[in-house]
Amino acid sequence: MKDSSKSGEWSILNRIHKDCKTSSKGPGKSSLCVGMGDDAALWRPRDGCDAILTCDWFLEGTHFLAARHPPEVVGYKCLARAISDVAAMGGAPRCFLLSLALPNSHADEWLNRFLHGLRKASQALGCPIAGGDSTQRSEILINITVVGEVARDIAILRSRAHPGDALFVTGRLGEAQYGLQLLLDNAQRIAPHDPRLRKHFYPQPRLGVGQWLAKQRLATAMMDLSDGISSDLPKLCQASGVGAGLNERALPVVKIHQKDRRKKFNAIELALHGGDDYELLFTVASKNVARIPKAIAGVPVTRIGEITADKRVVLARQNGDISRLQDKGWDPFR
Ligand SMILES: [Mg+2]
């Protein structure tokens, strides 16, 4: 295809290659034999490892707003959230593929800033780019495919939770949704570096926690929380053919800043239904609960409930009420 413009497809692919190639170091390099520049990449899992494959859409208007989310944030977040699914299996990311559709108007400064954020995530999370494709379109469409590795037969699945297992979660829940609501609140101008936005802008996939749990063989089941625990816990339960009892009093909920106290933020509701936290939800056999430390790889872990044989997912409220947990988390079709 002949295209000599600055924003031509070939030029964009070259810029992605140039801007991201500095990240081709770290543990992934040994298994990525051929990166960008050929018809396809060549990747070879190491001996004794299973390959992990996952892909993730990140779309303007659905997952981010071009007017509210700085391009650096879009670049960082599209890769970090895709890598979270590798963390959820107990694995390590090795390389990624980027599919990118852009309007012509975004092929210059916006793209530079997007690639800056993407490179930051790629370096921080040890996941170099292996290839990509780009095209022109009226809105921004991003798809990321991540390739990861985990030692053979130790990947942690959603489907192995048993009645009697204890339920744990990492970090704090509701922090990303809190940031999103502040961002969407037209009444105030919030600076991009405001710490209340950090979790929404720069989620931290819990790779260290997932890998530790897999290596120790301590988690019976695990998933990452992308849609909110009220949506995600039922998915884990369904995959395992079990139910769960969630203890509201135990939930590690978002801390609402002093200056937002008078607004209508409800930390419990944010924690139950807020999406985008990318914390890990995992289950542990009761005989192993004492082996779970208060923090893993520097991330606090909290026991929040139990797995039950009764297939309902219920919430024990602080006032003693017990009711079915209503699924009010993120769903793009809702
Ligand atoms: Mg997931």
CSV table of C-alpha atoms and ligand atoms in Angstrom, one decimal:
chain,number,residue,atom,x,y,z
A,1,MET,CA,0.0,0.0,0.0
A,2,LYS,CA,1.4,3.4,-1.1
A,3,ASP,CA,1.1,6.0,1.6
A,4,SER,CA,3.7,8.7,2.1
A,5,SER,CA,1.7,10.8,4.6
A,6,LYS,CA,3.0,11.2,8.2
A,7,SER,CA,-0.1,9.4,9.5
A,8,GLY,CA,0.1,6.6,6.9
A,9,GLU,CA,-0.3,3.1,8.3
A,10,TRP,CA,3.3,2.2,7.6
A,11,SER,CA,4.5,5.3,9.3
A,12,ILE,CA,2.3,4.6,12.4
A,13,LEU,CA,3.6,1.1,12.7
A,14,ASN,CA,7.1,2.3,12.4
A,15,ARG,CA,6.5,4.8,15.2
A,16,ILE,CA,4.9,2.1,17.4
A,17,HIS,CA,8.0,0.0,16.7
A,18,LYS,CA,10.4,2.8,17.5
A,19,ASP,CA,8.6,4.1,20.5
A,20,CYS,CA,8.0,0.7,22.1
A,21,LYS,CA,11.2,-1.2,21.2
A,22,THR,CA,13.1,0.2,24.2
A,23,SER,CA,10.9,-2.0,26.3
A,24,SER,CA,12.1,-5.2,24.8
A,25,LYS,CA,14.0,-6.2,27.8
A,26,GLY,CA,13.3,-8.1,31.0
A,27,PRO,CA,12.2,-11.7,31.4
A,28,GLY,CA,10.1,-11.8,28.3
A,29,LYS,CA,13.0,-11.2,25.9
A,30,SER,CA,14.3,-14.7,26.0
A,31,SER,CA,11.0,-16.3,24.9
A,32,LEU,CA,10.3,-13.7,22.1
A,33,CYS,CA,12.5,-14.9,19.2
A,34,VAL,CA,11.3,-12.5,16.5
A,35,GLY,CA,9.4,-9.3,17.4
A,36,MET,CA,8.1,-6.5,15.2
A,37,GLY,CA,9.2,-6.1,11.6
A,38,ASP,CA,8.4,-9.5,10.0
A,39,ASP,CA,5.0,-10.9,8.9
A,40,ALA,CA,4.4,-12.3,12.4
A,41,ALA,CA,6.2,-12.6,15.7
A,42,LEU,CA,7.9,-15.8,16.8
A,43,TRP,CA,7.4,-16.8,20.5
A,44,ARG,CA,8.6,-19.9,22.2
A,45,PRO,CA,7.4,-20.8,25.7
A,46,ARG,CA,10.1,-22.0,28.0
A,47,ASP,CA,10.4,-25.7,28.8
A,48,GLY,CA,8.0,-26.8,31.5
A,49,CYS,CA,5.7,-23.8,31.0
A,50,ASP,CA,2.1,-23.4,29.7
A,51,ALA,CA,1.3,-20.4,27.5
A,52,ILE,CA,-1.4,-18.0,28.6
A,53,LEU,CA,-3.4,-16.1,25.8
A,54,THR,CA,-5.8,-13.3,26.4
A,55,CYS,CA,-7.2,-10.3,24.5
A,56,ASP,CA,-9.0,-7.2,25.6
A,57,TRP,CA,-10.9,-4.3,23.8
A,58,PHE,CA,-10.4,-0.8,25.0
A,59,LEU,CA,-12.8,1.5,23.0
A,60,GLU,CA,-13.5,5.2,22.9
A,61,GLY,CA,-16.9,5.9,24.3
A,62,THR,CA,-17.2,2.5,26.0
A,63,HIS,CA,-14.1,2.1,28.1
A,64,PHE,CA,-12.7,5.7,27.9
A,65,LEU,CA,-13.6,9.2,26.8
A,66,ALA,CA,-11.1,11.0,24.6
A,67,ALA,CA,-12.2,14.3,26.2
A,68,ARG,CA,-11.6,13.2,29.8
A,69,HIS,CA,-8.8,10.6,29.6
A,70,PRO,CA,-5.3,11.8,28.8
A,71,PRO,CA,-3.7,9.8,25.9
A,72,GLU,CA,-0.9,8.6,28.3
A,73,VAL,CA,-3.6,7.1,30.6
A,74,VAL,CA,-5.3,5.4,27.6
A,75,GLY,CA,-1.9,3.9,26.6
A,76,TYR,CA,-1.0,2.7,30.1
A,77,LYS,CA,-4.4,1.4,31.0
A,78,CYS,CA,-5.1,-0.6,27.8
A,79,LEU,CA,-2.1,-2.7,28.5
A,80,ALA,CA,-2.3,-2.9,32.3
A,81,ARG,CA,-5.9,-4.2,32.3
A,82,ALA,CA,-5.1,-6.8,29.6
A,83,ILE,CA,-2.1,-8.0,31.7
A,84,SER,CA,-4.4,-8.3,34.7
A,85,ASP,CA,-5.9,-11.4,33.2
A,86,VAL,CA,-2.5,-13.0,33.1
A,87,ALA,CA,-2.1,-12.1,36.8
A,88,ALA,CA,-5.4,-13.8,37.4
A,89,MET,CA,-4.0,-17.1,36.2
A,90,GLY,CA,-0.9,-16.9,38.4
A,91,GLY,CA,1.3,-16.2,35.3
A,92,ALA,CA,3.8,-13.7,34.0
A,93,PRO,CA,3.3,-11.6,30.9
A,94,ARG,CA,5.9,-12.2,28.1
A,95,CYS,CA,4.8,-10.0,25.1
A,96,PHE,CA,1.8,-8.3,23.6
A,97,LEU,CA,0.2,-7.4,20.2
A,98,LEU,CA,-1.5,-4.1,19.6
A,99,SER,CA,-4.4,-3.5,17.2
A,100,LEU,CA,-5.1,0.2,16.8
A,101,ALA,CA,-7.7,2.2,14.8
A,102,LEU,CA,-7.4,6.0,14.9
A,103,PRO,CA,-8.9,9.0,13.2
A,104,ASN,CA,-6.3,11.0,11.2
A,105,SER,CA,-6.6,13.9,13.7
A,106,HIS,CA,-5.1,11.6,16.4
A,107,ALA,CA,-2.2,10.2,14.4
A,108,ASP,CA,0.3,12.8,15.6
A,109,GLU,CA,0.3,14.3,19.1
A,110,TRP,CA,-2.3,12.0,20.6
A,111,LEU,CA,-0.5,8.9,19.2
A,112,ASN,CA,2.8,10.2,20.7
A,113,ARG,CA,1.3,10.6,24.1
A,114,PHE,CA,-0.6,7.3,23.9
A,115,LEU,CA,2.7,5.5,23.0
A,116,HIS,CA,4.4,7.2,25.9
A,117,GLY,CA,1.8,5.7,28.3
A,118,LEU,CA,1.9,2.3,26.6
A,119,ARG,CA,5.7,2.2,26.9
A,120,LYS,CA,5.5,3.1,30.6
A,121,ALA,CA,3.2,0.1,31.2
A,122,SER,CA,5.3,-2.2,29.0
A,123,GLN,CA,8.4,-1.4,31.0
A,124,ALA,CA,6.9,-1.4,34.4
A,125,LEU,CA,5.1,-4.7,33.8
A,126,GLY,CA,8.0,-6.4,31.9
A,127,CYS,CA,5.9,-7.0,28.7
A,128,PRO,CA,7.5,-6.0,25.4
A,129,ILE,CA,5.5,-5.4,22.2
A,130,ALA,CA,5.7,-8.3,19.7
A,131,GLY,CA,3.7,-6.8,16.8
A,132,GLY,CA,0.7,-4.8,15.8
A,133,ASP,CA,-1.6,-3.6,13.2
A,134,SER,CA,-3.1,-0.1,12.6
A,135,THR,CA,-5.9,1.4,10.5
A,136,GLN,CA,-7.8,4.6,10.1
A,137,ARG,CA,-11.3,5.1,11.5
A,138,SER,CA,-13.6,7.8,12.9
A,139,GLU,CA,-13.2,6.7,16.5
A,140,ILE,CA,-10.4,5.1,18.6
A,141,LEU,CA,-10.4,1.3,18.8
A,142,ILE,CA,-7.7,-0.5,20.7
A,143,ASN,CA,-7.3,-4.2,21.1
A,144,ILE,CA,-4.5,-5.8,23.1
A,145,THR,CA,-3.5,-9.4,23.0
A,146,VAL,CA,-1.2,-10.6,25.8
A,147,VAL,CA,0.9,-13.7,25.8
A,148,GLY,CA,2.1,-15.0,29.1
A,149,GLU,CA,3.6,-18.0,30.8
A,150,VAL,CA,3.0,-20.1,33.9
A,151,ALA,CA,4.9,-23.2,35.1
A,152,ARG,CA,3.1,-26.3,33.8
A,153,ASP,CA,-0.1,-27.3,35.7
A,154,ILE,CA,0.0,-24.6,38.4
A,155,ALA,CA,-2.3,-22.0,36.6
A,156,ILE,CA,-5.1,-21.0,38.9
A,157,LEU,CA,-8.5,-21.4,37.3
A,158,ARG,CA,-11.9,-19.9,38.3
A,159,SER,CA,-13.5,-23.3,38.4
A,160,ARG,CA,-11.9,-25.0,41.3
A,161,ALA,CA,-13.5,-23.4,44.4
A,162,HIS,CA,-15.0,-25.8,46.9
A,163,PRO,CA,-17.6,-25.3,49.6
A,164,GLY,CA,-15.8,-24.4,52.8
A,165,ASP,CA,-13.0,-22.4,51.1
A,166,ALA,CA,-12.3,-19.0,52.4
A,167,LEU,CA,-12.7,-16.0,50.1
A,168,PHE,CA,-10.0,-13.4,49.9
A,169,VAL,CA,-9.4,-10.1,47.9
A,170,THR,CA,-6.3,-8.0,47.4
A,171,GLY,CA,-6.1,-4.2,47.8
A,172,ARG,CA,-9.1,-1.9,48.2
A,173,LEU,CA,-12.4,-2.1,46.3
A,174,GLY,CA,-14.2,0.8,44.7
A,175,GLU,CA,-11.2,3.1,44.3
A,176,ALA,CA,-11.3,3.1,40.5
A,177,GLN,CA,-15.1,3.8,40.4
A,178,TYR,CA,-14.6,6.6,42.9
A,179,GLY,CA,-12.0,8.2,40.6
A,180,LEU,CA,-14.2,7.7,37.5
A,181,GLN,CA,-17.2,9.4,39.2
A,182,LEU,CA,-15.0,12.4,40.2
A,183,LEU,CA,-13.7,12.6,36.6
A,184,LEU,CA,-17.3,12.6,35.2
A,185,ASP,CA,-18.5,15.1,37.8
A,186,ASN,CA,-18.9,18.2,35.7
A,187,ALA,CA,-19.1,20.4,38.8
A,188,GLN,CA,-15.4,20.2,39.5
A,189,ARG,CA,-12.2,20.3,37.4
A,190,ILE,CA,-9.9,17.6,38.7
A,191,ALA,CA,-6.2,17.5,37.8
A,192,PRO,CA,-4.9,14.4,36.1
A,193,HIS,CA,-2.3,13.9,38.8
A,194,ASP,CA,-4.9,14.0,41.6
A,195,PRO,CA,-4.3,10.9,43.8
A,196,ARG,CA,-8.0,10.1,43.8
A,197,LEU,CA,-7.7,9.3,40.1
A,198,ARG,CA,-4.7,7.0,40.4
A,199,LYS,CA,-6.4,3.7,40.6
A,200,HIS,CA,-8.8,4.6,37.7
A,201,PHE,CA,-6.0,5.9,35.5
A,202,TYR,CA,-3.1,3.6,36.4
A,203,PRO,CA,-4.4,0.2,37.6
A,204,GLN,CA,-1.8,-2.2,39.0
A,205,PRO,CA,-2.2,-5.8,37.8
A,206,ARG,CA,-1.4,-7.9,40.9
A,207,LEU,CA,1.2,-10.1,39.2
A,208,GLY,CA,3.3,-10.7,42.3
A,209,VAL,CA,0.3,-11.9,44.3
A,210,GLY,CA,-0.9,-14.2,41.5
A,211,GLN,CA,2.5,-15.7,41.0
A,212,TRP,CA,3.1,-16.2,44.7
A,213,LEU,CA,-0.3,-18.0,45.1
A,214,ALA,CA,0.4,-20.2,42.1
A,215,LYS,CA,3.9,-21.1,43.2
A,216,GLN,CA,2.7,-21.9,46.7
A,217,ARG,CA,-0.3,-23.8,45.3
A,218,LEU,CA,-2.4,-22.0,47.9
A,219,ALA,CA,-5.4,-20.7,45.9
A,220,THR,CA,-8.0,-23.2,44.8
A,221,ALA,CA,-9.6,-20.6,42.4
A,222,MET,CA,-8.9,-17.0,41.3
A,223,MET,CA,-10.0,-14.3,38.9
A,224,ASP,CA,-9.4,-10.5,38.6
A,225,LEU,CA,-12.0,-8.0,39.4
A,226,SER,CA,-12.7,-6.0,36.3
A,227,ASP,CA,-16.5,-5.4,36.5
A,228,GLY,CA,-17.0,-5.2,40.3
A,229,ILE,CA,-17.3,-7.9,42.8
A,230,SER,CA,-21.1,-8.1,42.6
A,231,SER,CA,-20.7,-9.1,38.9
A,232,ASP,CA,-17.5,-11.0,39.2
A,233,LEU,CA,-18.0,-13.2,42.3
A,234,PRO,CA,-21.1,-14.8,40.7
A,235,LYS,CA,-18.9,-15.7,37.6
A,236,LEU,CA,-16.4,-17.5,39.8
A,237,CYS,CA,-19.2,-19.3,41.7
A,238,GLN,CA,-20.9,-20.3,38.5
A,239,ALA,CA,-17.6,-21.7,37.0
A,240,SER,CA,-17.0,-23.7,40.2
A,241,GLY,CA,-20.6,-24.8,40.7
A,242,VAL,CA,-20.8,-23.3,44.2
A,243,GLY,CA,-22.2,-20.2,46.0
A,244,ALA,CA,-20.7,-17.7,48.4
A,245,GLY,CA,-21.4,-15.6,51.4
A,246,LEU,CA,-19.8,-12.2,51.4
A,247,ASN,CA,-19.3,-10.3,54.6
A,248,GLU,CA,-19.9,-6.6,54.1
A,249,ARG,CA,-18.2,-5.7,57.4
A,250,ALA,CA,-14.9,-7.3,56.2
A,251,LEU,CA,-14.8,-5.6,52.8
A,252,PRO,CA,-11.7,-3.4,52.3
A,253,VAL,CA,-13.5,-0.4,50.9
A,254,VAL,CA,-12.3,2.8,49.2
A,255,LYS,CA,-11.4,5.6,51.6
A,256,ILE,CA,-13.5,8.7,50.7
A,257,HIS,CA,-11.5,11.9,50.8
A,258,GLN,CA,-12.5,14.4,53.4
A,259,LYS,CA,-13.5,17.0,50.8
A,260,ASP,CA,-15.9,14.5,49.2
A,261,ARG,CA,-17.6,13.4,52.4
A,262,ARG,CA,-20.6,15.7,51.8
A,263,LYS,CA,-21.2,14.3,48.3
A,264,LYS,CA,-23.3,11.2,47.7
A,265,PHE,CA,-20.4,8.7,47.7
A,266,ASN,CA,-21.2,5.4,49.4
A,267,ALA,CA,-17.9,3.5,50.0
A,268,ILE,CA,-19.8,0.1,50.3
A,269,GLU,CA,-21.7,0.5,47.1
A,270,LEU,CA,-18.6,1.6,45.3
A,271,ALA,CA,-16.7,-1.5,46.6
A,272,LEU,CA,-19.5,-3.9,45.7
A,273,HIS,CA,-20.4,-2.6,42.2
A,274,GLY,CA,-17.5,-0.4,41.0
A,275,GLY,CA,-15.5,-1.8,38.1
A,276,ASP,CA,-11.9,-1.4,36.9
A,277,ASP,CA,-10.1,-2.2,40.2
A,278,TYR,CA,-8.1,-5.1,38.8
A,279,GLU,CA,-7.7,-6.6,42.3
A,280,LEU,CA,-7.5,-10.4,42.6
A,281,LEU,CA,-10.4,-12.4,44.1
A,282,PHE,CA,-9.2,-15.9,45.3
A,283,THR,CA,-10.3,-18.8,47.4
A,284,VAL,CA,-8.2,-20.9,49.8
A,285,ALA,CA,-9.0,-24.3,51.4
A,286,SER,CA,-9.8,-23.8,55.1
A,287,LYS,CA,-6.8,-26.0,56.1
A,288,ASN,CA,-4.5,-23.4,54.4
A,289,VAL,CA,-6.0,-20.2,55.6
A,290,ALA,CA,-3.4,-19.7,58.3
A,291,ARG,CA,-0.7,-19.8,55.6
A,292,ILE,CA,-2.1,-16.6,53.9
A,293,PRO,CA,-0.1,-13.6,55.2
A,294,LYS,CA,-1.6,-10.1,55.7
A,295,ALA,CA,0.2,-8.9,52.6
A,296,ILE,CA,1.6,-10.7,49.6
A,297,ALA,CA,4.2,-9.0,47.4
A,298,GLY,CA,3.5,-5.8,49.3
A,299,VAL,CA,-0.2,-5.9,48.6
A,300,PRO,CA,-2.7,-6.3,51.5
A,301,VAL,CA,-5.0,-9.3,51.3
A,302,THR,CA,-8.3,-9.5,53.2
A,303,ARG,CA,-10.6,-12.4,54.0
A,304,ILE,CA,-14.1,-11.3,52.9
A,305,GLY,CA,-16.3,-14.4,53.0
A,306,GLU,CA,-16.7,-18.1,52.4
A,307,ILE,CA,-17.6,-20.5,49.5
A,308,THR,CA,-20.8,-22.4,50.1
A,309,ALA,CA,-22.5,-25.5,48.7
A,310,ASP,CA,-25.7,-23.5,48.3
A,311,LYS,CA,-25.4,-22.0,44.9
A,312,ARG,CA,-26.7,-18.5,45.8
A,313,VAL,CA,-24.3,-15.6,46.3
A,314,VAL,CA,-25.4,-13.7,49.4
A,315,LEU,CA,-24.3,-10.6,51.2
A,316,ALA,CA,-24.3,-10.4,55.1
A,317,ARG,CA,-24.9,-6.7,55.8
A,318,GLN,CA,-23.4,-4.9,58.8
A,319,ASN,CA,-26.9,-4.6,60.3
A,320,GLY,CA,-27.3,-8.4,60.2
A,321,ASP,CA,-29.5,-8.6,57.2
A,322,ILE,CA,-28.6,-11.4,54.7
A,323,SER,CA,-29.8,-11.1,51.2
A,324,ARG,CA,-28.9,-12.2,47.7
A,325,LEU,CA,-26.0,-10.1,46.3
A,326,GLN,CA,-27.5,-8.0,43.5
A,327,ASP,CA,-25.3,-7.9,40.4
A,328,LYS,CA,-25.0,-4.1,39.7
A,329,GLY,CA,-21.4,-4.1,38.3
A,330,TRP,CA,-20.2,-3.0,34.9
A,331,ASP,CA,-21.8,-4.6,31.9
A,332,PRO,CA,-21.3,-3.0,28.4
A,333,PHE,CA,-24.6,-4.4,27.3
A,334,ARG,CA,-26.6,-3.0,30.1
B,1,MG,MG,-10.5,-11.2,34.0
